[in-house]
Short mmCIF file of C-alpha atoms in Angstrom, two decimals:
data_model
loop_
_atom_site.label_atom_id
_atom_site.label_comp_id
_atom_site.label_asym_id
_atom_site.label_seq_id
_atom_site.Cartn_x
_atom_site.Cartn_y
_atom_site.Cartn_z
CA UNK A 30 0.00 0.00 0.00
CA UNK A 31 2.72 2.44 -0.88
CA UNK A 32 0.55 4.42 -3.77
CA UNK A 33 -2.59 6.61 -3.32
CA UNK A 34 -5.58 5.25 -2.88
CA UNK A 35 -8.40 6.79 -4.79
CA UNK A 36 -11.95 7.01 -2.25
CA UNK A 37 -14.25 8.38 -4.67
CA UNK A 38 -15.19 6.97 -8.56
CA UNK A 39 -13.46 9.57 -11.15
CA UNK A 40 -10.71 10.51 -8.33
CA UNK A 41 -7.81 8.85 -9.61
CA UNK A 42 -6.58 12.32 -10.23
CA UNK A 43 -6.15 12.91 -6.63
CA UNK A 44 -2.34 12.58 -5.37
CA UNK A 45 -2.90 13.06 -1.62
CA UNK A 46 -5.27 11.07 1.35
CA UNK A 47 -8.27 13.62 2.32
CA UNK A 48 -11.30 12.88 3.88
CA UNK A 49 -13.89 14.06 1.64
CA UNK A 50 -16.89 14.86 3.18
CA UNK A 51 -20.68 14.73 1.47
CA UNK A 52 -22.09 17.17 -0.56
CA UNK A 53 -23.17 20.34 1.37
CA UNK A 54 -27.07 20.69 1.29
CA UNK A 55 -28.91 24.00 0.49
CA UNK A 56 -29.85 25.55 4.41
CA UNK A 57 -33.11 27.87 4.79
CA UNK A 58 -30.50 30.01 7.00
CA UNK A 59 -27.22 31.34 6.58
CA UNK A 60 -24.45 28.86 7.09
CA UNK A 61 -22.64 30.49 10.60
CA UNK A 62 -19.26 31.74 9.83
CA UNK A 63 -17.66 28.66 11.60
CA UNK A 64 -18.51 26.67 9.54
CA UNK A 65 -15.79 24.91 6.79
CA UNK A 66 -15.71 26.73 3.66
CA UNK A 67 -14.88 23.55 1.77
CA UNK A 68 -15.85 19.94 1.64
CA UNK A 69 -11.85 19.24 3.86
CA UNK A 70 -11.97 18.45 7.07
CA UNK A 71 -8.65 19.37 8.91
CA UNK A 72 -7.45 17.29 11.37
CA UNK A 73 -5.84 18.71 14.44
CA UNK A 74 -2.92 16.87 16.08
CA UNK A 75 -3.11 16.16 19.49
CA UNK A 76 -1.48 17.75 22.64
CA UNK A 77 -1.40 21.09 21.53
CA UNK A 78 -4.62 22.81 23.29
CA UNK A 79 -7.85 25.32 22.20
CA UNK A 80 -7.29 27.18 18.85
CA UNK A 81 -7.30 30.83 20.05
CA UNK A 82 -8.19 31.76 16.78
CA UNK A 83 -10.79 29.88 16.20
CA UNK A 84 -12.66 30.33 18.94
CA UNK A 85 -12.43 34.01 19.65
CA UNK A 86 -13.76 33.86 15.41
CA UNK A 87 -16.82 31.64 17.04
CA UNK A 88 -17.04 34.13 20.10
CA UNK A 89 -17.17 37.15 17.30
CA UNK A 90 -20.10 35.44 15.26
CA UNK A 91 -22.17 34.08 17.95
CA UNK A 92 -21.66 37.38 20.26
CA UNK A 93 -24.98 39.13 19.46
CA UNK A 94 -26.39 35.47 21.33
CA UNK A 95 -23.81 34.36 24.09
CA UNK A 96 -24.03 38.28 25.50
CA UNK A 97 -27.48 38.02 27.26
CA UNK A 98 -26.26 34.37 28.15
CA UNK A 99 -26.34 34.20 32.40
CA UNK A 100 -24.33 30.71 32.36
CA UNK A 101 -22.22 28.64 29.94
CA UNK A 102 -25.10 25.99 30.29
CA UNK A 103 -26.90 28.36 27.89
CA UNK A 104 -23.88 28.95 26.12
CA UNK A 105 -24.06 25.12 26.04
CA UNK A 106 -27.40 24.86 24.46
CA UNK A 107 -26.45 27.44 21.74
CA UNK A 108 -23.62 25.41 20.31
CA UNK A 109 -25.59 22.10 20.26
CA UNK A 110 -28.51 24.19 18.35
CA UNK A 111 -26.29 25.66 15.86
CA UNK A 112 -25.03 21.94 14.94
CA UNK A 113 -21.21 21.75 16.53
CA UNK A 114 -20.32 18.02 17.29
CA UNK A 115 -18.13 16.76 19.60
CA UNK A 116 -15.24 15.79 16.86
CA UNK A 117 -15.72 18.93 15.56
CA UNK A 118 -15.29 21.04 18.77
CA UNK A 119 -11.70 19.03 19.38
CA UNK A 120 -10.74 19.09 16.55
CA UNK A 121 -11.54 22.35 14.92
CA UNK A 122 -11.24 24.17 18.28
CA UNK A 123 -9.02 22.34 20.32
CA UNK A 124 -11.28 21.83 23.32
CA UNK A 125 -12.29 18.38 24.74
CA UNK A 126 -15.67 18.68 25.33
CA UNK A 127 -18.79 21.18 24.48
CA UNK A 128 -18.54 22.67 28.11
CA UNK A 129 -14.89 23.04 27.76
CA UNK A 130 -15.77 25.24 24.59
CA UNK A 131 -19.03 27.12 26.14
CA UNK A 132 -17.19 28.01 28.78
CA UNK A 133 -14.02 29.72 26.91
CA UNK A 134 -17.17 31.46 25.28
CA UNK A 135 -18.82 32.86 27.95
CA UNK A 136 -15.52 34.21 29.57
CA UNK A 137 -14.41 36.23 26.28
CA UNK A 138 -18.04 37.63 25.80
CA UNK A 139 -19.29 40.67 27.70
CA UNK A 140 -22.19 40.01 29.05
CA UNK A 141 -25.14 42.06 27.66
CA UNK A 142 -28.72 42.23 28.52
CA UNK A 143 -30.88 44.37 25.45
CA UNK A 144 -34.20 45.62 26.50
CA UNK A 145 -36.77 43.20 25.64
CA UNK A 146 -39.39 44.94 22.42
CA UNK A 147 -42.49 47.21 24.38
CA UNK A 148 -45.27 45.19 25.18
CA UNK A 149 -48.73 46.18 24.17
CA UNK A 150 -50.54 48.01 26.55
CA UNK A 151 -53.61 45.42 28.35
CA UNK A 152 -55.49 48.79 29.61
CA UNK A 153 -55.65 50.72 26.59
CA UNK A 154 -58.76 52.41 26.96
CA UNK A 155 -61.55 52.96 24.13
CA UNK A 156 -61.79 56.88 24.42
CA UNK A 157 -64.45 57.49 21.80
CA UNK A 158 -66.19 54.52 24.06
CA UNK A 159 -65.57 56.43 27.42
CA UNK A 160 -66.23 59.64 26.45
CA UNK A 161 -69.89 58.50 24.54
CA UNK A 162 -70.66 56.79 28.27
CA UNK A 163 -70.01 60.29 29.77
CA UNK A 164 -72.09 61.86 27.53
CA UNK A 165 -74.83 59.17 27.49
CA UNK A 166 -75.01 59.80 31.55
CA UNK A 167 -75.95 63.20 31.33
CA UNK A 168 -78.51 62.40 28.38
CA UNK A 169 -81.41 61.70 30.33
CA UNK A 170 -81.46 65.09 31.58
CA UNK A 171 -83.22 66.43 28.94
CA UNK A 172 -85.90 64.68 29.63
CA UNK A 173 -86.96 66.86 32.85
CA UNK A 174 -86.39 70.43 30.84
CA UNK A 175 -88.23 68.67 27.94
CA UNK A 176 -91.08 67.75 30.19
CA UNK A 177 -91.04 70.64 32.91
CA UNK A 178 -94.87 72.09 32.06
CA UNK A 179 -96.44 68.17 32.49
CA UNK A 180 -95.46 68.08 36.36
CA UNK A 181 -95.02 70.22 39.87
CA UNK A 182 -91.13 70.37 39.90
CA UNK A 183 -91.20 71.40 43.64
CA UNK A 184 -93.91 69.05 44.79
CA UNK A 185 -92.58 65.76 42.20
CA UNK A 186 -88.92 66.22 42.58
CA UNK A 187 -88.36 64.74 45.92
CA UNK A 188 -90.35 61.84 45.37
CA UNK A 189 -87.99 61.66 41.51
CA UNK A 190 -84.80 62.05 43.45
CA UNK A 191 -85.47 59.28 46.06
CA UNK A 192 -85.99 56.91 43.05
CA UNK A 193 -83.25 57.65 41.02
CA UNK A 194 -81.16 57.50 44.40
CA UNK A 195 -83.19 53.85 44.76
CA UNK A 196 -82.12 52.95 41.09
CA UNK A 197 -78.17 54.75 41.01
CA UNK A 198 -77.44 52.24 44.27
CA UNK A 199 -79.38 49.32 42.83
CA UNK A 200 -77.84 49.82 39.38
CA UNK A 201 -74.31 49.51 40.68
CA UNK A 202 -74.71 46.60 42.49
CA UNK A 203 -76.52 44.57 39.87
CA UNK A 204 -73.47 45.91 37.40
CA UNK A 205 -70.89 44.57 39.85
CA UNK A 206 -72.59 41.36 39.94
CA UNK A 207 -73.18 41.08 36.13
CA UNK A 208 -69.77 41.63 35.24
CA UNK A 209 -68.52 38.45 38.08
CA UNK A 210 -71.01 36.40 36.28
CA UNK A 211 -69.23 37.10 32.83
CA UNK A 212 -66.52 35.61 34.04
CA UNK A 213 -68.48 32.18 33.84
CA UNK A 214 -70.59 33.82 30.55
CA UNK A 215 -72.40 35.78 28.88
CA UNK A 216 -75.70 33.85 29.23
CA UNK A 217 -75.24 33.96 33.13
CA UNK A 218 -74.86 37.82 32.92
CA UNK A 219 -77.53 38.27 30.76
CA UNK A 220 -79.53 36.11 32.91
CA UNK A 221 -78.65 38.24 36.20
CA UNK A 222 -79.45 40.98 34.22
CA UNK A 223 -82.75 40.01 33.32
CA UNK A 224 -84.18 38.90 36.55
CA UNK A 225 -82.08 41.99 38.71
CA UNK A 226 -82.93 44.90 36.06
CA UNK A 227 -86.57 45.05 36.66
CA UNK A 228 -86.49 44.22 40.24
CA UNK A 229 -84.90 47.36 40.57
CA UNK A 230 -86.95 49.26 38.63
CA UNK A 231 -90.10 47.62 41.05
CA UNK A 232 -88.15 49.01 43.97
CA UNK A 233 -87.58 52.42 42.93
CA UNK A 234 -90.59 52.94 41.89
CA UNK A 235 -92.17 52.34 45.44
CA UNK A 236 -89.75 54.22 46.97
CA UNK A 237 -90.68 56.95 44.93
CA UNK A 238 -94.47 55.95 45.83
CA UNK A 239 -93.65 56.01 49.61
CA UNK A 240 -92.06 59.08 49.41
CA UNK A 241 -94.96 60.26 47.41
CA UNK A 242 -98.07 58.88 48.91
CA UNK A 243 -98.96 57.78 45.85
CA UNK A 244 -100.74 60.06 42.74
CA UNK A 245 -99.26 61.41 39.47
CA UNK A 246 -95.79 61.24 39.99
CA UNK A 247 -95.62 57.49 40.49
CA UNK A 248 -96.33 57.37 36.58
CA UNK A 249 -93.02 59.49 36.63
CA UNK A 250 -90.95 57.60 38.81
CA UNK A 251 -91.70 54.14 36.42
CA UNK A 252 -90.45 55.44 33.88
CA UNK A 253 -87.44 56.97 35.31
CA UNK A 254 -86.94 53.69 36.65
CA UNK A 255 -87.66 51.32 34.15
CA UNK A 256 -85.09 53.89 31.99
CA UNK A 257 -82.15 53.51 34.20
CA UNK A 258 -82.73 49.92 34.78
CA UNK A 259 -82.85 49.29 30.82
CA UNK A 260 -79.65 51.54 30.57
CA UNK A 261 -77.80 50.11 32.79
CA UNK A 262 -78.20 46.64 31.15
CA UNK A 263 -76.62 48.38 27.90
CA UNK A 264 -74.36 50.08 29.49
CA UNK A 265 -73.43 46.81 31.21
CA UNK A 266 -73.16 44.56 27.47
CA UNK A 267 -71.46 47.35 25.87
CA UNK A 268 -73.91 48.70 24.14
CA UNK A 269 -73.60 52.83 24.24
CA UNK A 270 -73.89 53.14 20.56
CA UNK A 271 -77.29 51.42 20.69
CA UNK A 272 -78.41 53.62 24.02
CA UNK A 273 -77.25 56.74 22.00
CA UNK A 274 -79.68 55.90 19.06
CA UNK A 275 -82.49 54.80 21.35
CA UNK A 276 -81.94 58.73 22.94
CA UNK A 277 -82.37 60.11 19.39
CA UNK A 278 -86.21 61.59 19.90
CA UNK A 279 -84.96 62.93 23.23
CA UNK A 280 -82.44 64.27 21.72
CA UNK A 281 -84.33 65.94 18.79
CA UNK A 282 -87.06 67.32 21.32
CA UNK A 283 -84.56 69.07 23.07
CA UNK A 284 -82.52 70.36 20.23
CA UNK A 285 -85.31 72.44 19.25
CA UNK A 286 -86.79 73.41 22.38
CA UNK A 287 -85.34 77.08 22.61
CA UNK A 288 -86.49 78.02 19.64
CA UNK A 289 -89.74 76.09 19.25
CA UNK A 290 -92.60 75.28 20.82
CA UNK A 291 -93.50 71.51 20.51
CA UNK A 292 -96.86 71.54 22.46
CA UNK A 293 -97.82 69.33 25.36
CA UNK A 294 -98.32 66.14 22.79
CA UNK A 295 -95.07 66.01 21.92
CA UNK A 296 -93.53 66.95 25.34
CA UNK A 297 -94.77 63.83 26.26
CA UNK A 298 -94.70 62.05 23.27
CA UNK A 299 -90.96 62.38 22.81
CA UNK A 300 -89.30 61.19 26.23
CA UNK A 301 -92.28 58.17 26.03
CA UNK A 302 -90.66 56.96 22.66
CA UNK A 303 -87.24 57.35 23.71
CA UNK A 304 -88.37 55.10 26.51
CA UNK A 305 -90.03 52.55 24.41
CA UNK A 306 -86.87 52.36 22.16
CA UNK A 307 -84.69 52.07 24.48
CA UNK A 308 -86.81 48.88 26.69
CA UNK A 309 -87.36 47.48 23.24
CA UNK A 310 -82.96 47.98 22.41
CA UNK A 311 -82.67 46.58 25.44
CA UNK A 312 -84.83 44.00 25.13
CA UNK A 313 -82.99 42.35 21.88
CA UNK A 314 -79.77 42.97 23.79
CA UNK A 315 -80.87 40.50 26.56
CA UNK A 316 -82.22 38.00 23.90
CA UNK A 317 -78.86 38.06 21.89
CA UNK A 318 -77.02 37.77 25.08
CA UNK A 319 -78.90 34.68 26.51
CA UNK A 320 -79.00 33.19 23.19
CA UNK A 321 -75.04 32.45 23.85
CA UNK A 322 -74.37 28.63 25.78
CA UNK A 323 -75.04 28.46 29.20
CA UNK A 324 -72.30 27.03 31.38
CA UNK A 325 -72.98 24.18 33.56
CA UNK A 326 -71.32 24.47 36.78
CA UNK A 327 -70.22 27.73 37.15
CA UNK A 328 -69.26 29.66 39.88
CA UNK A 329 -72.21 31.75 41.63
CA UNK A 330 -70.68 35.18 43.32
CA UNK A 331 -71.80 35.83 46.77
CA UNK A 332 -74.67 38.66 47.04
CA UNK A 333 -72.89 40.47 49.66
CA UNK A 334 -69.83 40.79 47.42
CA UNK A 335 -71.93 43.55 45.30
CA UNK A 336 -73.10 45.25 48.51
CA UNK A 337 -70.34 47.68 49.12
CA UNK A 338 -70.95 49.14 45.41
CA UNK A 339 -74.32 49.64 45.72
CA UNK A 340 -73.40 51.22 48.98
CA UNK A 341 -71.08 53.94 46.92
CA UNK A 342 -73.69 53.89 44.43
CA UNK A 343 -76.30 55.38 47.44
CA UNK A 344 -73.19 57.45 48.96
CA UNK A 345 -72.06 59.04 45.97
CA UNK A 346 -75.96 59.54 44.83
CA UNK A 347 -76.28 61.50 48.01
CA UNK A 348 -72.80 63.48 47.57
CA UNK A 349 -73.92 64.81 44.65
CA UNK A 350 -77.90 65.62 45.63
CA UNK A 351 -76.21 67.96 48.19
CA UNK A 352 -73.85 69.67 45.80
CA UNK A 353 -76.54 70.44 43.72
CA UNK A 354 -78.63 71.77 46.15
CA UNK A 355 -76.21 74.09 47.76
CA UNK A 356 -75.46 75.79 44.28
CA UNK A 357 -77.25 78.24 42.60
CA UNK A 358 -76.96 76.96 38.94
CA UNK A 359 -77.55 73.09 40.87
CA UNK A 360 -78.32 71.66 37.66
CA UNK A 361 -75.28 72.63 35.68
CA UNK A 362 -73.07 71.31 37.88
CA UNK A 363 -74.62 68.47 38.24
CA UNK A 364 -74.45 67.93 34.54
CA UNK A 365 -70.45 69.32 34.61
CA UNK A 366 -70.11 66.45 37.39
CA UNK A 367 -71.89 63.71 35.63
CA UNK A 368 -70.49 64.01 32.04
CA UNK A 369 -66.98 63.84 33.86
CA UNK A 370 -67.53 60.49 34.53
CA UNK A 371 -66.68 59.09 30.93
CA UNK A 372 -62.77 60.74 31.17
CA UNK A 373 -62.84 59.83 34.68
CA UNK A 374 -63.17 55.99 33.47
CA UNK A 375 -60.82 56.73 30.69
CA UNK A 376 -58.09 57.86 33.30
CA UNK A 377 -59.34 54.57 35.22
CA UNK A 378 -57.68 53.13 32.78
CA UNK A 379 -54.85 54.88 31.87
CA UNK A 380 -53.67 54.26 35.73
CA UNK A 381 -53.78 51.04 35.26
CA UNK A 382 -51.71 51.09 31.75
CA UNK A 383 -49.26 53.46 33.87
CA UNK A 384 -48.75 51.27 36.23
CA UNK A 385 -47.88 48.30 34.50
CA UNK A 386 -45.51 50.36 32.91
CA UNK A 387 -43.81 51.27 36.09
CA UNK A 388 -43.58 47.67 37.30
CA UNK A 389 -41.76 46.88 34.85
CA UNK A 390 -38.94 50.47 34.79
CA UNK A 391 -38.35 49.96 38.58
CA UNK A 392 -36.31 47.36 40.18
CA UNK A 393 -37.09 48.49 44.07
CA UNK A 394 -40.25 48.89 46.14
CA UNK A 395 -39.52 52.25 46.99
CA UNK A 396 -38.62 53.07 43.56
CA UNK A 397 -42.23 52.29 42.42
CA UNK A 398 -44.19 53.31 45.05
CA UNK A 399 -42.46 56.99 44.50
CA UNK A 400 -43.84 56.65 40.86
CA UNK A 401 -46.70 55.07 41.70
CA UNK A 402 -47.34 58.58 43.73
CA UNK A 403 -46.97 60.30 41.03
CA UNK A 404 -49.27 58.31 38.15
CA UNK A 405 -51.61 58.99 41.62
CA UNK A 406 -50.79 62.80 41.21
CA UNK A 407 -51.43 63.18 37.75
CA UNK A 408 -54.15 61.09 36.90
CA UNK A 409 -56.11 63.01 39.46
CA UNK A 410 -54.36 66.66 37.87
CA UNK A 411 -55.76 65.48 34.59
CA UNK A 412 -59.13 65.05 36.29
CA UNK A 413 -59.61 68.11 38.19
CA UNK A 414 -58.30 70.61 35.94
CA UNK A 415 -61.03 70.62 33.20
CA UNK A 416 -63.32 70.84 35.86
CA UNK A 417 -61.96 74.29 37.50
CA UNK A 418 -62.82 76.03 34.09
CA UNK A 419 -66.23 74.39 34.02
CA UNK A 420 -66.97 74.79 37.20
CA UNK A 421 -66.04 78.95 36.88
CA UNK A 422 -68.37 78.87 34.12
CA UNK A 423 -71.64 77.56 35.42
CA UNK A 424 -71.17 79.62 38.56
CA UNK A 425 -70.77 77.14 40.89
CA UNK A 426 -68.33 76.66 43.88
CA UNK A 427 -64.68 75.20 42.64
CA UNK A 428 -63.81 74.01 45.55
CA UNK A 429 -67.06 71.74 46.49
CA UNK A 430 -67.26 70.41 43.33
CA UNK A 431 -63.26 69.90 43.07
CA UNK A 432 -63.26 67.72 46.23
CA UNK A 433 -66.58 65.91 45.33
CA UNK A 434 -64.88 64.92 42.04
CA UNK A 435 -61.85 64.02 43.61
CA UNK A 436 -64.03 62.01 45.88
CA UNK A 437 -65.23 59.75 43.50
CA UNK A 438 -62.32 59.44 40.97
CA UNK A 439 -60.15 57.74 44.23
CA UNK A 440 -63.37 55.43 45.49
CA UNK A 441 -63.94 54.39 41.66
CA UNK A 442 -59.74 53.72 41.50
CA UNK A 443 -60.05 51.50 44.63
CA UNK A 444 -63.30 49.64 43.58
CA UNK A 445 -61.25 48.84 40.21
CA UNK A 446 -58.66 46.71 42.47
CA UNK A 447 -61.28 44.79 44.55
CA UNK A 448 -61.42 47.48 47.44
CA UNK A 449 -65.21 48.04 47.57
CA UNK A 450 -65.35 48.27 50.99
CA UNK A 451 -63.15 50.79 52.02
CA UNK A 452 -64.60 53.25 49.30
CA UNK A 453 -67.70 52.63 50.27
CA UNK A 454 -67.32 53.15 53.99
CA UNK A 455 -65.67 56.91 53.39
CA UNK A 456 -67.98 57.82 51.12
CA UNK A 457 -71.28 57.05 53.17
CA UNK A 458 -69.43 58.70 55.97
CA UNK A 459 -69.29 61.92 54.01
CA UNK A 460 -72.26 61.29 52.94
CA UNK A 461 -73.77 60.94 55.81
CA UNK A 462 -72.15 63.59 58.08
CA UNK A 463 -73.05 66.45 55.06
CA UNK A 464 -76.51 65.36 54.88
CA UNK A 465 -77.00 66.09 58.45
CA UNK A 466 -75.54 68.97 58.30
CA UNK A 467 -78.05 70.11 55.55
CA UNK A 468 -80.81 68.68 56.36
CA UNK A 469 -81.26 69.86 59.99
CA UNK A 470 -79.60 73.11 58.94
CA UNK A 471 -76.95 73.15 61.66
CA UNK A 472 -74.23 76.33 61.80
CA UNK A 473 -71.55 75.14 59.32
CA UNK A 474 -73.55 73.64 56.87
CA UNK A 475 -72.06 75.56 54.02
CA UNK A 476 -68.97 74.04 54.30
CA UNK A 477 -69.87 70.79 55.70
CA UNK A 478 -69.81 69.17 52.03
CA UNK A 479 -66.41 70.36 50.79
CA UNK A 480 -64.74 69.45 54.46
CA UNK A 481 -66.35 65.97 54.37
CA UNK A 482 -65.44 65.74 50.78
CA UNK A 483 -61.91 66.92 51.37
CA UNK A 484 -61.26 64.69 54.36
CA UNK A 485 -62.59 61.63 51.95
CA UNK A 486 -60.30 62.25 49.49
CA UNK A 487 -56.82 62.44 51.56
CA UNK A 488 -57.96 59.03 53.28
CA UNK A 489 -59.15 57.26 49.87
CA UNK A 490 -55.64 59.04 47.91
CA UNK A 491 -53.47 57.70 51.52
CA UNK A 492 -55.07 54.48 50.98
CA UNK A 493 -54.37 54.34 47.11
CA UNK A 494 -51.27 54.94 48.25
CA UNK A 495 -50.95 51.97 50.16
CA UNK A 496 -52.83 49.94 48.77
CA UNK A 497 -51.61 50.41 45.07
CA UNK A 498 -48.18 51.83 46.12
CA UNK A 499 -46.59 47.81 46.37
CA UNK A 500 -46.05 46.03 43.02
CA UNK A 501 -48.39 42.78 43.97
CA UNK A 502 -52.20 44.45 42.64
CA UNK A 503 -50.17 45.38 39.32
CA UNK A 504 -48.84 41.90 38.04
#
C-alpha cells in the first residue's frame, strides 16, 4: 500500500489522502461563519490545546447570542442548536468537550442584557367609548327640561330624586354582579341581568311611591326607573352606541326646544318613545345575550360581594344631591359632574396602563411606590383641571365640586382593584355627616360638604397609596 488510494469513482486524479466529506445541502438560513468553507476536514494533532483563533472567530459570530447568556449551560445549548459536534469542537477548536468550549465562550463575551421589544398596553382604553358613556349619563337630563310644564317640579322632585337615588345604588350593584357572572358567561350575565334589572326598577318605583303617597308622579318615577334599569343593562353589554340611538327623539325634542314650541303632545310624546326604544334595544340585547351557551357548573358570586358598590352607588348619589342643592346653577353642575364620569373611566384606565408600565422600569419597592405617587398625582391633575374652568363657568363653587370629584375618581380607583369596601365606607361617611348637616340646617352647613369631601379624598388618595403603592395588585 505504498501508492494513493483513490476514495471516490473519477478521483484517480487525486495525489494526496483527504477525507472528503458529502455534498453540502442547500440551508433555509445562513451557514454560521464557523462553519468549513470547503468539503476538507482538517485534522488537528493532538497535545497542543484550544485554537485561540478559532474560537475568539466563534465568540465574534455568535456574540450578538452568548451576550445576554447568564451561564455557559446556555452557552451550552447554543452550540448544540447551531449543529457543533463533539469531533468537531476538538478538533476544529481544540477543546475536549462542548462545556470546555461554552465556557471559553462565555468568559471572552461581555455580558449584555438588550431591553426586551415594548409590550402592548392590556389597559388601553376605548376613548371614543368612554367619552360616549359620559355623555350618554348626562342624556337623560333632557328629559326633565323637555317635560317641565307636564309636572309640579317642587312638589314631584323629591319623590324623583329618592328613586333615582333607589335605582343609582341598585344599578351599581346589579353591574358589579353582572360583570362576576361574565366571568363564567355571557348567558349567566344576561340572565342576572334580566331577573335583577326590573327588580330594581319595582323598587324604585315604590320608593318613589312612599315618598310620594302615591298620585301622578308614580307614573313618573316608572319610567325613570324602568329607563335607568334598561340603561344600565346596555351600558353593562357594551352597548352605548345602541343607548345613543335609542336617545335620538330625546335628543331631537330638546334640540329644538329654545327656539320652538312643541306643544304638550309632543312633550310627552318624545321622552315616552325614547323610553319605548330604548326597553325594546334593550330587550334584543338580553335575547342576543342569553341566546349564547349556558355554562354548567359555574361559579355563583356571593350577594354580599356587590353590597359595598351599591353602597357607593347610594353614597355618591347622596354626595352629589347635596352639591346640587347648595349651588345656585344646581343643575349645571350636576351635569359638569356627571359628564366627567366618561374621562374619569378613561383615566381609570390609563392608571392602570401606567402602572404596568412602572412595574416593569423599577427594580425596588420604593422606587415604584415613589412613581406610583406620582401616576396617583397626575391622573387626578388630569381630572380636576377641566373641571376648575367648568366649574367657573356655570357659577358654581370650585372648591365643592373639586373635592366631590376628587371624591369619587379615588373610590372608583379602589373599587377597580377589589377594594369596595373601604370606598364605600368613606364615602357614606361623608355622605352621611353632610346630609345632616343640611338637612337639619346646623351652623356650618355651608362648608360641611367640601370638608367631608376633602377629608374623603386624603384618606381614599393615603389608601391608594398603600394599597396600590406595592407592586403585587399590578402583576
Amino acid at each position: 500500500m505504498s501508492g494513493p488510494i483513490s476514495l471516490e469513482p473519477g478521483g484517480s486524479e487525486q495525489d494526496t489522502l483527504a477525507l472528503r466529506l458529502a455534498e453540502p445541502r442547500p440551508a433555509s438560513r445562513r451557514r454560521p461563519r464557523w462553519a468549513l468553507d470547503d468539503t476538507t476536514l482538517t485534522i488537528r494533532l493532538p497535545g497542543h490545546g484550544p485554537d485561540e483563533d478559532a474560537v475568539s472567530e466563534l465568540a465574534a459570530e455568535l456574540a450578538d447570542r452568548i451576550g445576554p447568556a447568564v451561564h455557559p449551560y446556555e452557552v451550552a445549548a447554543l452550540l448544540e442548536s447551531e449543529g457543533l459536534s463533539a469531533a468537531l469542537i476538538n478538533e476544529r477548536y481544540g477543546h475536549p468537550n462542548l462545556f470546555s468550549l461554552a465556557s471559553a465562550l462565555y468568559e471572552r463575551v461581555p455580558r449584555t442584557f438588550p431591553e426586551p421589544a415594548p409590550a402592548a398596553d392590556p389597559w388601553r382604553p376605548d376613548t371614543v367609548r368612554c367619552l360616549l358613556r359620559g355623555v350618554l349619563f348626562a342624556l337623560p337630563g333632557l328629559a326633565y327640561p323637555l317635560t317641565a310644564p307636564l309636572w309640579n317640579a317642587a312638589g314631584h322632585a323629591p319623590a324623583l330624586i329618592v328613586a333615582g337615588l333607589v335605582s343609582w345604588a341598585w344599578g351599581q350593584a346589579l353591574g358589579h354582579r353582572a360583570h362576576l357572572r361574565m366571568v363564567t358567561g355571557r348567558h349567566e350575565a344576561g340572565r342576572t341581568l334580566l331577573i335583577g334589572a326590573p327588580a330594581g326598577a319595582v323598587l324604585a318605583t315604590g320608593a318613589a311611591a312612599l315618598a310620594s303617597g302615591g298620585g301622578r308622579v308614580v307614573p313618573a318615577a316608572a319610567a325613570q326607573s324602568l329607563y335607568l334599569a334598561a340603561a344600565g343593562v346596555l351600558l353593562v353589554l357594551a352597548r352605548e352606541r345602541l343607548l345613543l340611538a335609542a336617545l335620538s327623539p330625546l335628543i331631537a325634542g330638546a334640540a329644538v326646544l329654545p327656539r320652538w314650541e312643541p306643544g304638550r303632545p309632543l312633550r310627552a310624546g318624545l321622552p315616552l318613545l325614547a323610553l319605548a326604544a330604548t326597553l325594546a334595544v334593550t330587550g334584543w340585547v338580553l335575547w342576543r345575550t342569553l341566546s349564547a351557551p349556558a355554562v354548567t357548573g359555574g361559579h355563583r358570586p356571593k350577594v354580599l360581594w356587590s353590597l359595598p358598590y351599591g353602597l357607593f352607588g347610594l353614597a355618591a348619589g347622596v354626595l352629589v344631591l347635596l352639591e346640587g342643592r347648595q349651588e345656585p346653577n344646581a343643575p349645571y353642575a350636576v351635569i359638569v359632574l356627571t359628564v366627567s364620569m366618561g374621562p374619569a373611566e378613561w383615566l381609570l384606565y390609563r392608571y392602570r396602563g401606567l402602572s404596568v408600565g412602572a412595574l416593569r422600569a423599577t427594580a425596588t419597592p420604593a422606587a415604584f411606590l415613589l412613581r406610583s405617587a406620582g401616576i396617583l398625582a397626575l391622573c387626578l391633575l388630569l381630572y380636576l383641571a377641566p373641571l376648575l374652568p367648568a366649574a367657573l363657568l356655570t357659577g358654581a363653587g370650585p372648591a365643592a365640586l373639586l373635592l366631590l370629584a376628587a371624591t369619587l375618581w379615588t373610590a372608583l380607583l379602589l373599587q377597580a382593584f377589589g377594594a369596595a369596601w373601604p370606598s364605600a365606607a368613606l364615602c357614606l361617611t361623608a355622605a352621611t355627616v353632610a346630609g345632616t348637616f343640611s338637612l337639619f340646617h346646623l351652623p356650618g352647613a355651608g362648608l360641611a360638604l367640601p370638608l367631608c369631601c376633602g377629608a374623603a379624598a386624603l384618606c381614599l388618595a393615603a389608601g391608594a397609596l398603600v394599597l396600590l403603592g406595592r407592586p403585587a395588585p399590578h402583576g
